[in-house]
JSON list of C-alpha atoms in Angstrom, two decimals:
[
{"chain": "Q", "resi": 18, "resn": "MET", "atom": "CA", "xyz": [0.77, 197.20, 134.89]},
{"chain": "Q", "resi": 19, "resn": "MET", "atom": "CA", "xyz": [3.03, 195.48, 132.36]},
{"chain": "Q", "resi": 20, "resn": "LEU", "atom": "CA", "xyz": [0.81, 192.41, 132.30]},
{"chain": "Q", "resi": 21, "resn": "PHE", "atom": "CA", "xyz": [-2.16, 194.53, 131.23]},
{"chain": "Q", "resi": 22, "resn": "VAL", "atom": "CA", "xyz": [-0.05, 196.45, 128.70]},
{"chain": "Q", "resi": 23, "resn": "LYS", "atom": "CA", "xyz": [1.14, 193.24, 127.04]},
{"chain": "Q", "resi": 24, "resn": "LEU", "atom": "CA", "xyz": [-2.33, 191.69, 127.07]},
{"chain": "Q", "resi": 25, "resn": "LEU", "atom": "CA", "xyz": [-3.68, 194.90, 125.53]},
{"chain": "Q", "resi": 26, "resn": "LEU", "atom": "CA", "xyz": [-0.97, 194.73, 122.87]},
{"chain": "Q", "resi": 27, "resn": "ALA", "atom": "CA", "xyz": [-1.94, 191.12, 122.09]},
{"chain": "Q", "resi": 28, "resn": "HIS", "atom": "CA", "xyz": [-5.60, 192.18, 121.85]},
{"chain": "Q", "resi": 29, "resn": "LEU", "atom": "CA", "xyz": [-4.84, 195.06, 119.47]},
{"chain": "Q", "resi": 30, "resn": "LEU", "atom": "CA", "xyz": [-2.77, 192.78, 117.26]},
{"chain": "Q", "resi": 31, "resn": "GLY", "atom": "CA", "xyz": [-5.35, 190.00, 117.21]},
{"chain": "Q", "resi": 32, "resn": "ASP", "atom": "CA", "xyz": [-8.49, 192.12, 116.83]},
{"chain": "Q", "resi": 33, "resn": "PHE", "atom": "CA", "xyz": [-7.21, 194.74, 114.39]},
{"chain": "Q", "resi": 34, "resn": "LEU", "atom": "CA", "xyz": [-3.75, 194.37, 112.86]},
{"chain": "Q", "resi": 35, "resn": "LEU", "atom": "CA", "xyz": [-3.78, 190.59, 112.24]},
{"chain": "Q", "resi": 36, "resn": "GLN", "atom": "CA", "xyz": [-7.46, 190.21, 111.39]},
{"chain": "Q", "resi": 37, "resn": "PRO", "atom": "CA", "xyz": [-8.05, 190.85, 107.67]},
{"chain": "Q", "resi": 38, "resn": "THR", "atom": "CA", "xyz": [-11.30, 192.44, 106.55]},
{"chain": "Q", "resi": 39, "resn": "ALA", "atom": "CA", "xyz": [-12.09, 189.24, 104.66]},
{"chain": "Q", "resi": 40, "resn": "TRP", "atom": "CA", "xyz": [-12.20, 187.38, 107.99]},
{"chain": "Q", "resi": 41, "resn": "VAL", "atom": "CA", "xyz": [-14.64, 189.90, 109.45]},
{"chain": "Q", "resi": 42, "resn": "VAL", "atom": "CA", "xyz": [-16.94, 189.69, 106.42]},
{"chain": "Q", "resi": 43, "resn": "HIS", "atom": "CA", "xyz": [-16.86, 185.89, 106.39]},
{"chain": "Q", "resi": 44, "resn": "LYS", "atom": "CA", "xyz": [-17.66, 185.73, 110.12]},
{"chain": "Q", "resi": 45, "resn": "GLU", "atom": "CA", "xyz": [-20.61, 188.09, 109.71]},
{"chain": "Q", "resi": 46, "resn": "GLN", "atom": "CA", "xyz": [-21.95, 185.97, 106.86]},
{"chain": "Q", "resi": 47, "resn": "ARG", "atom": "CA", "xyz": [-21.33, 182.50, 108.26]},
{"chain": "Q", "resi": 48, "resn": "LYS", "atom": "CA", "xyz": [-21.31, 183.26, 112.00]},
{"chain": "Q", "resi": 49, "resn": "HIS", "atom": "CA", "xyz": [-20.35, 180.16, 114.06]},
{"chain": "Q", "resi": 50, "resn": "LYS", "atom": "CA", "xyz": [-19.85, 178.19, 110.83]},
{"chain": "Q", "resi": 51, "resn": "SER", "atom": "CA", "xyz": [-16.98, 180.46, 109.76]},
{"chain": "Q", "resi": 52, "resn": "ILE", "atom": "CA", "xyz": [-13.58, 178.80, 110.10]},
{"chain": "Q", "resi": 53, "resn": "TYR", "atom": "CA", "xyz": [-12.08, 182.26, 110.60]},
{"chain": "Q", "resi": 54, "resn": "LEU", "atom": "CA", "xyz": [-13.94, 182.67, 113.90]},
{"chain": "Q", "resi": 55, "resn": "TYR", "atom": "CA", "xyz": [-11.95, 179.75, 115.29]},
{"chain": "Q", "resi": 56, "resn": "PHE", "atom": "CA", "xyz": [-8.71, 180.99, 113.74]},
{"chain": "Q", "resi": 57, "resn": "HIS", "atom": "CA", "xyz": [-9.42, 184.30, 115.46]},
{"chain": "Q", "resi": 58, "resn": "ILE", "atom": "CA", "xyz": [-10.00, 182.62, 118.84]},
{"chain": "Q", "resi": 59, "resn": "ILE", "atom": "CA", "xyz": [-6.81, 180.54, 118.60]},
{"chain": "Q", "resi": 60, "resn": "LEU", "atom": "CA", "xyz": [-4.82, 183.58, 117.50]},
{"chain": "Q", "resi": 61, "resn": "HIS", "atom": "CA", "xyz": [-5.87, 185.55, 120.59]},
{"chain": "Q", "resi": 62, "resn": "GLY", "atom": "CA", "xyz": [-4.89, 182.72, 122.90]},
{"chain": "Q", "resi": 63, "resn": "LEU", "atom": "CA", "xyz": [-1.49, 182.31, 121.24]},
{"chain": "Q", "resi": 64, "resn": "LEU", "atom": "CA", "xyz": [-0.76, 186.03, 121.25]},
{"chain": "Q", "resi": 65, "resn": "ALA", "atom": "CA", "xyz": [-1.70, 186.39, 124.92]},
{"chain": "Q", "resi": 66, "resn": "TRP", "atom": "CA", "xyz": [0.54, 183.52, 125.97]},
{"chain": "Q", "resi": 67, "resn": "THR", "atom": "CA", "xyz": [3.39, 184.73, 123.74]},
{"chain": "Q", "resi": 68, "resn": "MET", "atom": "CA", "xyz": [3.34, 188.10, 125.47]},
{"chain": "Q", "resi": 69, "resn": "VAL", "atom": "CA", "xyz": [3.54, 186.55, 128.95]},
{"chain": "Q", "resi": 70, "resn": "ARG", "atom": "CA", "xyz": [5.43, 183.32, 128.20]},
{"chain": "Q", "resi": 71, "resn": "GLU", "atom": "CA", "xyz": [4.87, 181.61, 131.55]},
{"chain": "Q", "resi": 72, "resn": "ILE", "atom": "CA", "xyz": [3.68, 178.01, 131.84]},
{"chain": "Q", "resi": 73, "resn": "ARG", "atom": "CA", "xyz": [1.15, 178.96, 134.53]},
{"chain": "Q", "resi": 74, "resn": "PHE", "atom": "CA", "xyz": [-0.42, 181.48, 132.18]},
{"chain": "Q", "resi": 75, "resn": "ILE", "atom": "CA", "xyz": [-1.54, 178.81, 129.69]},
{"chain": "Q", "resi": 76, "resn": "TRP", "atom": "CA", "xyz": [-4.85, 178.35, 131.52]},
{"chain": "Q", "resi": 77, "resn": "PHE", "atom": "CA", "xyz": [-5.44, 182.11, 131.61]},
{"chain": "Q", "resi": 78, "resn": "ALA", "atom": "CA", "xyz": [-4.63, 182.34, 127.89]},
{"chain": "Q", "resi": 79, "resn": "LEU", "atom": "CA", "xyz": [-7.12, 179.52, 127.23]},
{"chain": "Q", "resi": 80, "resn": "PHE", "atom": "CA", "xyz": [-9.77, 181.29, 129.32]},
{"chain": "Q", "resi": 81, "resn": "LEU", "atom": "CA", "xyz": [-9.08, 184.55, 127.46]},
{"chain": "Q", "resi": 82, "resn": "ALA", "atom": "CA", "xyz": [-9.42, 182.85, 124.08]},
{"chain": "Q", "resi": 83, "resn": "LEU", "atom": "CA", "xyz": [-12.69, 181.10, 125.01]},
{"chain": "Q", "resi": 84, "resn": "THR", "atom": "CA", "xyz": [-14.30, 184.23, 126.48]},
{"chain": "Q", "resi": 85, "resn": "HIS", "atom": "CA", "xyz": [-13.16, 186.23, 123.46]},
{"chain": "Q", "resi": 86, "resn": "GLY", "atom": "CA", "xyz": [-14.85, 183.70, 121.20]},
{"chain": "Q", "resi": 87, "resn": "LEU", "atom": "CA", "xyz": [-18.04, 183.77, 123.27]},
{"chain": "Q", "resi": 88, "resn": "ILE", "atom": "CA", "xyz": [-18.21, 187.58, 123.16]},
{"chain": "Q", "resi": 89, "resn": "ASP", "atom": "CA", "xyz": [-17.61, 187.58, 119.41]},
{"chain": "Q", "resi": 90, "resn": "TRP", "atom": "CA", "xyz": [-20.28, 184.89, 118.95]},
{"chain": "Q", "resi": 91, "resn": "MET", "atom": "CA", "xyz": [-22.80, 187.02, 120.85]},
{"chain": "Q", "resi": 92, "resn": "LYS", "atom": "CA", "xyz": [-21.96, 190.04, 118.72]},
{"chain": "Q", "resi": 93, "resn": "LEU", "atom": "CA", "xyz": [-22.30, 188.11, 115.47]},
{"chain": "Q", "resi": 94, "resn": "TYR", "atom": "CA", "xyz": [-25.74, 186.78, 116.38]},
{"chain": "Q", "resi": 95, "resn": "PHE", "atom": "CA", "xyz": [-27.28, 189.80, 118.07]},
{"chain": "Q", "resi": 96, "resn": "GLN", "atom": "CA", "xyz": [-25.97, 192.74, 116.06]},
{"chain": "Q", "resi": 97, "resn": "ASN", "atom": "CA", "xyz": [-27.90, 194.17, 113.10]},
{"chain": "Q", "resi": 98, "resn": "PRO", "atom": "CA", "xyz": [-27.17, 197.06, 110.72]},
{"chain": "Q", "resi": 99, "resn": "THR", "atom": "CA", "xyz": [-28.66, 199.61, 113.14]},
{"chain": "Q", "resi": 100, "resn": "SER", "atom": "CA", "xyz": [-26.98, 198.25, 116.29]},
{"chain": "Q", "resi": 101, "resn": "LYS", "atom": "CA", "xyz": [-23.62, 197.32, 114.76]},
{"chain": "Q", "resi": 102, "resn": "ARG", "atom": "CA", "xyz": [-21.91, 200.42, 116.15]},
{"chain": "Q", "resi": 103, "resn": "SER", "atom": "CA", "xyz": [-23.23, 199.81, 119.67]},
{"chain": "Q", "resi": 104, "resn": "TRP", "atom": "CA", "xyz": [-22.21, 196.17, 119.57]},
{"chain": "Q", "resi": 105, "resn": "PHE", "atom": "CA", "xyz": [-18.69, 197.08, 118.46]},
{"chain": "Q", "resi": 106, "resn": "ILE", "atom": "CA", "xyz": [-18.27, 199.37, 121.48]},
{"chain": "Q", "resi": 107, "resn": "ALA", "atom": "CA", "xyz": [-19.83, 196.82, 123.87]},
{"chain": "Q", "resi": 108, "resn": "ASP", "atom": "CA", "xyz": [-17.64, 194.09, 122.36]},
{"chain": "Q", "resi": 109, "resn": "GLN", "atom": "CA", "xyz": [-14.45, 196.05, 123.01]},
{"chain": "Q", "resi": 110, "resn": "ILE", "atom": "CA", "xyz": [-15.50, 197.01, 126.55]},
{"chain": "Q", "resi": 111, "resn": "LEU", "atom": "CA", "xyz": [-16.16, 193.36, 127.40]},
{"chain": "Q", "resi": 112, "resn": "HIS", "atom": "CA", "xyz": [-12.81, 192.26, 125.96]},
{"chain": "Q", "resi": 113, "resn": "LEU", "atom": "CA", "xyz": [-10.94, 194.93, 127.94]},
{"chain": "Q", "resi": 114, "resn": "SER", "atom": "CA", "xyz": [-12.84, 193.95, 131.09]},
{"chain": "Q", "resi": 115, "resn": "ILE", "atom": "CA", "xyz": [-11.63, 190.36, 130.67]},
{"chain": "Q", "resi": 116, "resn": "LEU", "atom": "CA", "xyz": [-8.05, 191.61, 130.29]},
{"chain": "Q", "resi": 117, "resn": "ALA", "atom": "CA", "xyz": [-8.39, 193.75, 133.42]},
{"chain": "Q", "resi": 118, "resn": "GLY", "atom": "CA", "xyz": [-9.86, 190.81, 135.36]},
{"chain": "Q", "resi": 119, "resn": "ILE", "atom": "CA", "xyz": [-7.00, 188.50, 134.37]},
{"chain": "Q", "resi": 120, "resn": "THR", "atom": "CA", "xyz": [-4.51, 191.21, 135.33]},
{"chain": "Q", "resi": 121, "resn": "LEU", "atom": "CA", "xyz": [-6.02, 191.45, 138.82]},
{"chain": "Q", "resi": 122, "resn": "ILE", "atom": "CA", "xyz": [-6.21, 187.68, 139.36]},
{"chain": "Q", "resi": 123, "resn": "TYR", "atom": "CA", "xyz": [-2.92, 186.49, 137.87]},
{"chain": "Q", "resi": 124, "resn": "THR", "atom": "CA", "xyz": [-0.05, 186.68, 140.36]},
{"chain": "Q", "resi": 125, "resn": "GLY", "atom": "CA", "xyz": [2.85, 186.07, 137.99]},
{"chain": "Q", "resi": 126, "resn": "ASN", "atom": "CA", "xyz": [4.80, 188.55, 135.90]},
{"chain": "Q", "resi": 127, "resn": "PRO", "atom": "CA", "xyz": [5.37, 188.52, 132.15]},
{"chain": "Q", "resi": 128, "resn": "ILE", "atom": "CA", "xyz": [8.85, 187.37, 131.17]},
{"chain": "Q", "resi": 129, "resn": "ASP", "atom": "CA", "xyz": [10.86, 190.33, 129.89]},
{"chain": "Q", "resi": 130, "resn": "PHE", "atom": "CA", "xyz": [12.08, 190.25, 126.32]},
{"chain": "Q", "resi": 131, "resn": "THR", "atom": "CA", "xyz": [15.84, 190.42, 126.28]},
{"chain": "Q", "resi": 132, "resn": "ILE", "atom": "CA", "xyz": [16.12, 193.38, 123.89]},
{"chain": "Q", "resi": 133, "resn": "PHE", "atom": "CA", "xyz": [13.32, 195.75, 124.92]},
{"chain": "Q", "resi": 134, "resn": "ASP", "atom": "CA", "xyz": [12.42, 197.10, 128.34]},
{"chain": "Q", "resi": 135, "resn": "ASP", "atom": "CA", "xyz": [8.98, 197.86, 129.83]},
{"chain": "Q", "resi": 136, "resn": "ARG", "atom": "CA", "xyz": [9.00, 201.47, 128.62]},
{"chain": "Q", "resi": 137, "resn": "PHE", "atom": "CA", "xyz": [9.42, 200.35, 125.03]},
{"chain": "Q", "resi": 138, "resn": "TRP", "atom": "CA", "xyz": [6.36, 198.07, 125.25]},
{"chain": "Q", "resi": 139, "resn": "LEU", "atom": "CA", "xyz": [4.30, 200.85, 126.80]},
{"chain": "Q", "resi": 140, "resn": "VAL", "atom": "CA", "xyz": [5.20, 203.33, 124.05]},
{"chain": "Q", "resi": 141, "resn": "PHE", "atom": "CA", "xyz": [4.84, 200.71, 121.32]},
{"chain": "Q", "resi": 142, "resn": "THR", "atom": "CA", "xyz": [1.37, 199.73, 122.55]},
{"chain": "Q", "resi": 143, "resn": "GLY", "atom": "CA", "xyz": [0.35, 203.39, 122.60]},
{"chain": "Q", "resi": 144, "resn": "MET", "atom": "CA", "xyz": [1.57, 203.81, 119.02]},
{"chain": "Q", "resi": 145, "resn": "LEU", "atom": "CA", "xyz": [-0.22, 200.69, 117.86]},
{"chain": "Q", "resi": 146, "resn": "LEU", "atom": "CA", "xyz": [-3.45, 201.81, 119.51]},
{"chain": "Q", "resi": 147, "resn": "LEU", "atom": "CA", "xyz": [-3.34, 205.03, 117.46]},
{"chain": "Q", "resi": 148, "resn": "THR", "atom": "CA", "xyz": [-3.12, 203.26, 114.10]},
{"chain": "Q", "resi": 149, "resn": "LYS", "atom": "CA", "xyz": [-5.87, 200.96, 112.83]},
{"chain": "Q", "resi": 150, "resn": "PRO", "atom": "CA", "xyz": [-7.66, 200.46, 116.21]},
{"chain": "Q", "resi": 151, "resn": "ALA", "atom": "CA", "xyz": [-8.21, 204.21, 116.64]},
{"chain": "Q", "resi": 152, "resn": "SER", "atom": "CA", "xyz": [-9.29, 204.54, 113.00]},
{"chain": "Q", "resi": 153, "resn": "VAL", "atom": "CA", "xyz": [-11.91, 201.80, 113.42]},
{"chain": "Q", "resi": 154, "resn": "LEU", "atom": "CA", "xyz": [-13.13, 203.33, 116.68]},
{"chain": "Q", "resi": 155, "resn": "ILE", "atom": "CA", "xyz": [-13.50, 206.82, 115.17]},
{"chain": "Q", "resi": 156, "resn": "LYS", "atom": "CA", "xyz": [-15.19, 205.42, 112.06]},
{"chain": "Q", "resi": 157, "resn": "ASN", "atom": "CA", "xyz": [-17.76, 203.61, 114.21]},
{"chain": "Q", "resi": 158, "resn": "ILE", "atom": "CA", "xyz": [-18.43, 206.65, 116.40]},
{"chain": "Q", "resi": 159, "resn": "ILE", "atom": "CA", "xyz": [-19.00, 209.12, 113.56]},
{"chain": "Q", "resi": 160, "resn": "SER", "atom": "CA", "xyz": [-20.67, 206.72, 111.11]},
{"chain": "Q", "resi": 161, "resn": "ILE", "atom": "CA", "xyz": [-24.09, 207.89, 112.28]},
{"chain": "Q", "resi": 162, "resn": "TRP", "atom": "CA", "xyz": [-23.31, 211.39, 110.94]},
{"chain": "Q", "resi": 163, "resn": "THR", "atom": "CA", "xyz": [-21.69, 210.39, 107.63]},
{"chain": "Q", "resi": 164, "resn": "PRO", "atom": "CA", "xyz": [-22.92, 212.90, 105.01]},
{"chain": "Q", "resi": 165, "resn": "GLU", "atom": "CA", "xyz": [-24.23, 211.58, 101.72]},
{"chain": "Q", "resi": 166, "resn": "SER", "atom": "CA", "xyz": [-21.46, 213.35, 99.84]},
{"chain": "Q", "resi": 167, "resn": "LYS", "atom": "CA", "xyz": [-18.90, 211.23, 101.70]},
{"chain": "Q", "resi": 168, "resn": "GLU", "atom": "CA", "xyz": [-20.44, 208.07, 100.31]},
{"chain": "Q", "resi": 169, "resn": "LYS", "atom": "CA", "xyz": [-20.15, 209.19, 96.70]},
{"chain": "Q", "resi": 170, "resn": "GLY", "atom": "CA", "xyz": [-16.99, 209.06, 94.64]},
{"chain": "Q", "resi": 171, "resn": "ASP", "atom": "CA", "xyz": [-14.57, 211.97, 94.79]},
{"chain": "Q", "resi": 172, "resn": "ASP", "atom": "CA", "xyz": [-11.10, 212.91, 93.60]},
{"chain": "Q", "resi": 173, "resn": "SER", "atom": "CA", "xyz": [-9.27, 212.05, 96.83]},
{"chain": "Q", "resi": 174, "resn": "LEU", "atom": "CA", "xyz": [-6.61, 209.34, 97.01]},
{"chain": "Q", "resi": 175, "resn": "VAL", "atom": "CA", "xyz": [-7.68, 205.87, 98.11]},
{"chain": "Q", "resi": 176, "resn": "ASN", "atom": "CA", "xyz": [-7.63, 205.64, 101.94]},
{"chain": "Q", "resi": 177, "resn": "ALA", "atom": "CA", "xyz": [-5.80, 208.97, 102.11]},
{"chain": "Q", "resi": 178, "resn": "GLY", "atom": "CA", "xyz": [-8.01, 210.25, 104.93]},
{"chain": "Q", "resi": 179, "resn": "ASN", "atom": "CA", "xyz": [-7.31, 207.12, 106.97]},
{"chain": "Q", "resi": 180, "resn": "TYR", "atom": "CA", "xyz": [-3.54, 207.44, 106.60]},
{"chain": "Q", "resi": 181, "resn": "ILE", "atom": "CA", "xyz": [-3.65, 211.17, 107.34]},
{"chain": "Q", "resi": 182, "resn": "GLY", "atom": "CA", "xyz": [-5.54, 210.44, 110.54]},
{"chain": "Q", "resi": 183, "resn": "ILE", "atom": "CA", "xyz": [-3.00, 207.81, 111.62]},
{"chain": "Q", "resi": 184, "resn": "LEU", "atom": "CA", "xyz": [-0.07, 210.11, 110.89]},
{"chain": "Q", "resi": 185, "resn": "GLU", "atom": "CA", "xyz": [-1.59, 213.06, 112.76]},
{"chain": "Q", "resi": 186, "resn": "ARG", "atom": "CA", "xyz": [-2.30, 210.91, 115.83]},
{"chain": "Q", "resi": 187, "resn": "LEU", "atom": "CA", "xyz": [1.26, 209.55, 115.84]},
{"chain": "Q", "resi": 188, "resn": "PHE", "atom": "CA", "xyz": [2.65, 213.10, 115.52]},
{"chain": "Q", "resi": 189, "resn": "VAL", "atom": "CA", "xyz": [0.51, 214.29, 118.44]},
{"chain": "Q", "resi": 190, "resn": "PHE", "atom": "CA", "xyz": [1.55, 211.26, 120.49]},
{"chain": "Q", "resi": 191, "resn": "PHE", "atom": "CA", "xyz": [5.28, 211.83, 119.96]},
{"chain": "Q", "resi": 192, "resn": "PHE", "atom": "CA", "xyz": [4.93, 215.58, 120.56]},
{"chain": "Q", "resi": 193, "resn": "LEU", "atom": "CA", "xyz": [3.34, 214.86, 123.94]},
{"chain": "Q", "resi": 194, "resn": "ILE", "atom": "CA", "xyz": [5.72, 212.16, 125.16]},
{"chain": "Q", "resi": 195, "resn": "THR", "atom": "CA", "xyz": [8.71, 214.31, 124.17]},
{"chain": "Q", "resi": 196, "resn": "GLY", "atom": "CA", "xyz": [7.33, 217.41, 125.92]},
{"chain": "Q", "resi": 197, "resn": "HIS", "atom": "CA", "xyz": [6.62, 219.52, 122.80]},
{"chain": "Q", "resi": 198, "resn": "PHE", "atom": "CA", "xyz": [3.05, 220.45, 123.70]},
{"chain": "Q", "resi": 199, "resn": "GLU", "atom": "CA", "xyz": [3.09, 223.61, 121.59]},
{"chain": "Q", "resi": 200, "resn": "ALA", "atom": "CA", "xyz": [3.61, 221.54, 118.43]},
{"chain": "Q", "resi": 201, "resn": "VAL", "atom": "CA", "xyz": [0.17, 219.94, 118.90]},
{"chain": "Q", "resi": 202, "resn": "GLY", "atom": "CA", "xyz": [-1.50, 223.35, 118.48]},
{"chain": "Q", "resi": 203, "resn": "PHE", "atom": "CA", "xyz": [0.66, 224.06, 115.43]},
{"chain": "Q", "resi": 204, "resn": "LEU", "atom": "CA", "xyz": [-0.35, 220.73, 113.84]},
{"chain": "Q", "resi": 205, "resn": "LEU", "atom": "CA", "xyz": [-4.05, 221.34, 114.52]},
{"chain": "Q", "resi": 206, "resn": "GLY", "atom": "CA", "xyz": [-3.77, 224.85, 113.06]},
{"chain": "Q", "resi": 207, "resn": "ALA", "atom": "CA", "xyz": [-1.93, 223.60, 109.98]},
{"chain": "Q", "resi": 208, "resn": "LYS", "atom": "CA", "xyz": [-4.54, 220.94, 109.29]},
{"chain": "Q", "resi": 209, "resn": "SER", "atom": "CA", "xyz": [-7.33, 223.50, 109.73]},
{"chain": "Q", "resi": 210, "resn": "ILE", "atom": "CA", "xyz": [-5.73, 225.77, 107.13]},
{"chain": "Q", "resi": 211, "resn": "PHE", "atom": "CA", "xyz": [-5.32, 222.98, 104.59]},
{"chain": "Q", "resi": 212, "resn": "ARG", "atom": "CA", "xyz": [-8.88, 221.72, 105.10]},
{"chain": "Q", "resi": 213, "resn": "PHE", "atom": "CA", "xyz": [-10.47, 225.18, 105.14]},
{"chain": "Q", "resi": 214, "resn": "GLY", "atom": "CA", "xyz": [-10.37, 225.58, 101.36]},
{"chain": "Q", "resi": 215, "resn": "ASP", "atom": "CA", "xyz": [-11.95, 222.18, 100.72]},
{"chain": "Q", "resi": 216, "resn": "LEU", "atom": "CA", "xyz": [-14.74, 222.81, 103.23]},
{"chain": "Q", "resi": 217, "resn": "MET", "atom": "CA", "xyz": [-15.49, 226.27, 101.87]},
{"chain": "Q", "resi": 218, "resn": "GLN", "atom": "CA", "xyz": [-15.61, 224.89, 98.34]},
{"chain": "Q", "resi": 219, "resn": "ALA", "atom": "CA", "xyz": [-17.97, 222.10, 99.37]},
{"chain": "Q", "resi": 220, "resn": "LYS", "atom": "CA", "xyz": [-20.36, 224.60, 100.99]},
{"chain": "Q", "resi": 221, "resn": "GLU", "atom": "CA", "xyz": [-21.91, 221.82, 103.06]},
{"chain": "Q", "resi": 222, "resn": "ARG", "atom": "CA", "xyz": [-22.44, 222.41, 106.76]},
{"chain": "Q", "resi": 223, "resn": "LYS", "atom": "CA", "xyz": [-22.88, 218.69, 107.42]},
{"chain": "Q", "resi": 224, "resn": "LEU", "atom": "CA", "xyz": [-19.55, 217.88, 105.77]},
{"chain": "Q", "resi": 225, "resn": "THR", "atom": "CA", "xyz": [-17.81, 220.61, 107.78]},
{"chain": "Q", "resi": 226, "resn": "GLU", "atom": "CA", "xyz": [-19.25, 219.33, 111.05]},
{"chain": "Q", "resi": 227, "resn": "TYR", "atom": "CA", "xyz": [-18.42, 215.74, 110.09]},
{"chain": "Q", "resi": 228, "resn": "VAL", "atom": "CA", "xyz": [-14.76, 216.62, 109.43]},
{"chain": "Q", "resi": 229, "resn": "LEU", "atom": "CA", "xyz": [-14.57, 218.69, 112.61]},
{"chain": "Q", "resi": 230, "resn": "ILE", "atom": "CA", "xyz": [-15.95, 215.89, 114.79]},
{"chain": "Q", "resi": 231, "resn": "GLY", "atom": "CA", "xyz": [-13.55, 213.38, 113.23]},
{"chain": "Q", "resi": 232, "resn": "THR", "atom": "CA", "xyz": [-10.56, 215.69, 113.67]},
{"chain": "Q", "resi": 233, "resn": "LEU", "atom": "CA", "xyz": [-11.33, 216.50, 117.30]},
{"chain": "Q", "resi": 234, "resn": "LEU", "atom": "CA", "xyz": [-11.90, 212.83, 118.11]},
{"chain": "Q", "resi": 235, "resn": "SER", "atom": "CA", "xyz": [-8.63, 211.91, 116.42]},
{"chain": "Q", "resi": 236, "resn": "PHE", "atom": "CA", "xyz": [-6.65, 214.56, 118.30]},
{"chain": "Q", "resi": 237, "resn": "GLY", "atom": "CA", "xyz": [-8.48, 213.79, 121.55]},
{"chain": "Q", "resi": 238, "resn": "ILE", "atom": "CA", "xyz": [-7.66, 210.06, 121.41]},
{"chain": "Q", "resi": 239, "resn": "ALA", "atom": "CA", "xyz": [-4.03, 210.82, 120.58]},
{"chain": "Q", "resi": 240, "resn": "MET", "atom": "CA", "xyz": [-3.72, 213.33, 123.42]},
{"chain": "Q", "resi": 241, "resn": "LEU", "atom": "CA", "xyz": [-5.37, 211.01, 125.95]},
{"chain": "Q", "resi": 242, "resn": "THR", "atom": "CA", "xyz": [-3.05, 208.18, 124.93]},
{"chain": "Q", "resi": 243, "resn": "GLY", "atom": "CA", "xyz": [-0.04, 210.48, 125.19]},
{"chain": "Q", "resi": 244, "resn": "PHE", "atom": "CA", "xyz": [-1.05, 211.70, 128.65]},
{"chain": "Q", "resi": 245, "resn": "ILE", "atom": "CA", "xyz": [-1.57, 208.13, 129.91]},
{"chain": "Q", "resi": 246, "resn": "VAL", "atom": "CA", "xyz": [1.80, 206.98, 128.56]},
{"chain": "Q", "resi": 247, "resn": "ASN", "atom": "CA", "xyz": [3.51, 210.07, 130.02]},
{"chain": "Q", "resi": 248, "resn": "TYR", "atom": "CA", "xyz": [1.98, 209.30, 133.42]},
{"chain": "Q", "resi": 249, "resn": "CYS", "atom": "CA", "xyz": [3.02, 205.63, 133.33]},
{"chain": "Q", "resi": 250, "resn": "LEU", "atom": "CA", "xyz": [6.56, 206.05, 131.97]},
{"chain": "Q", "resi": 251, "resn": "PRO", "atom": "CA", "xyz": [8.12, 207.35, 135.24]},
{"chain": "Q", "resi": 252, "resn": "LEU", "atom": "CA", "xyz": [6.60, 204.38, 137.09]},
{"chain": "Q", "resi": 253, "resn": "MET", "atom": "CA", "xyz": [8.66, 202.03, 134.93]},
{"chain": "Q", "resi": 254, "resn": "SER", "atom": "CA", "xyz": [12.02, 203.77, 135.24]}
]
């Protein structure tokens, strides 16, 4: 279990937190000619090995990096503006399948960090998943329903919605892993009250449905992550 958790953590760091938007844009423009594609491949291999830190794992880390690059190459060449969302989901499923396959085949165990135990890495990975990776996933899922009014300028703070979503998911996550399930309902109710005035003022059914879908997806992902972490924590004690 810990091998998969640490490989997942390396994947989240390499694909989301440590990959600037400029890299993504450059790769989409230049494809296999983009130097950032190869930086990205090397980064994934280094992160995977760093998380395991066993000599025998070097070949698995190399295999992971090469397959990651191949999957990304396929996505860059076969995606188009209409299929970009589908390719993102397929891309992530293929990457996670590779991680699961390595976990099943590799017989060693990741070397424990001296300061943090397995439970810390499980909780930390869950937290990290609910930040930028969850935001990108939700954005891709609901992009097909984005109302026109959302694409125009408004008076909201820059990236405020993104940060609000991250904070609400982290709150839900910590409420669940600490056993305060009732606080999740309170948070959802509080957000509904604050958003009700804006939605009534907008008088747009599409905008209301768009916000509702995004909110439910955000809470759903946070709750699912919290339940999985809660289930796995006793197994590591």
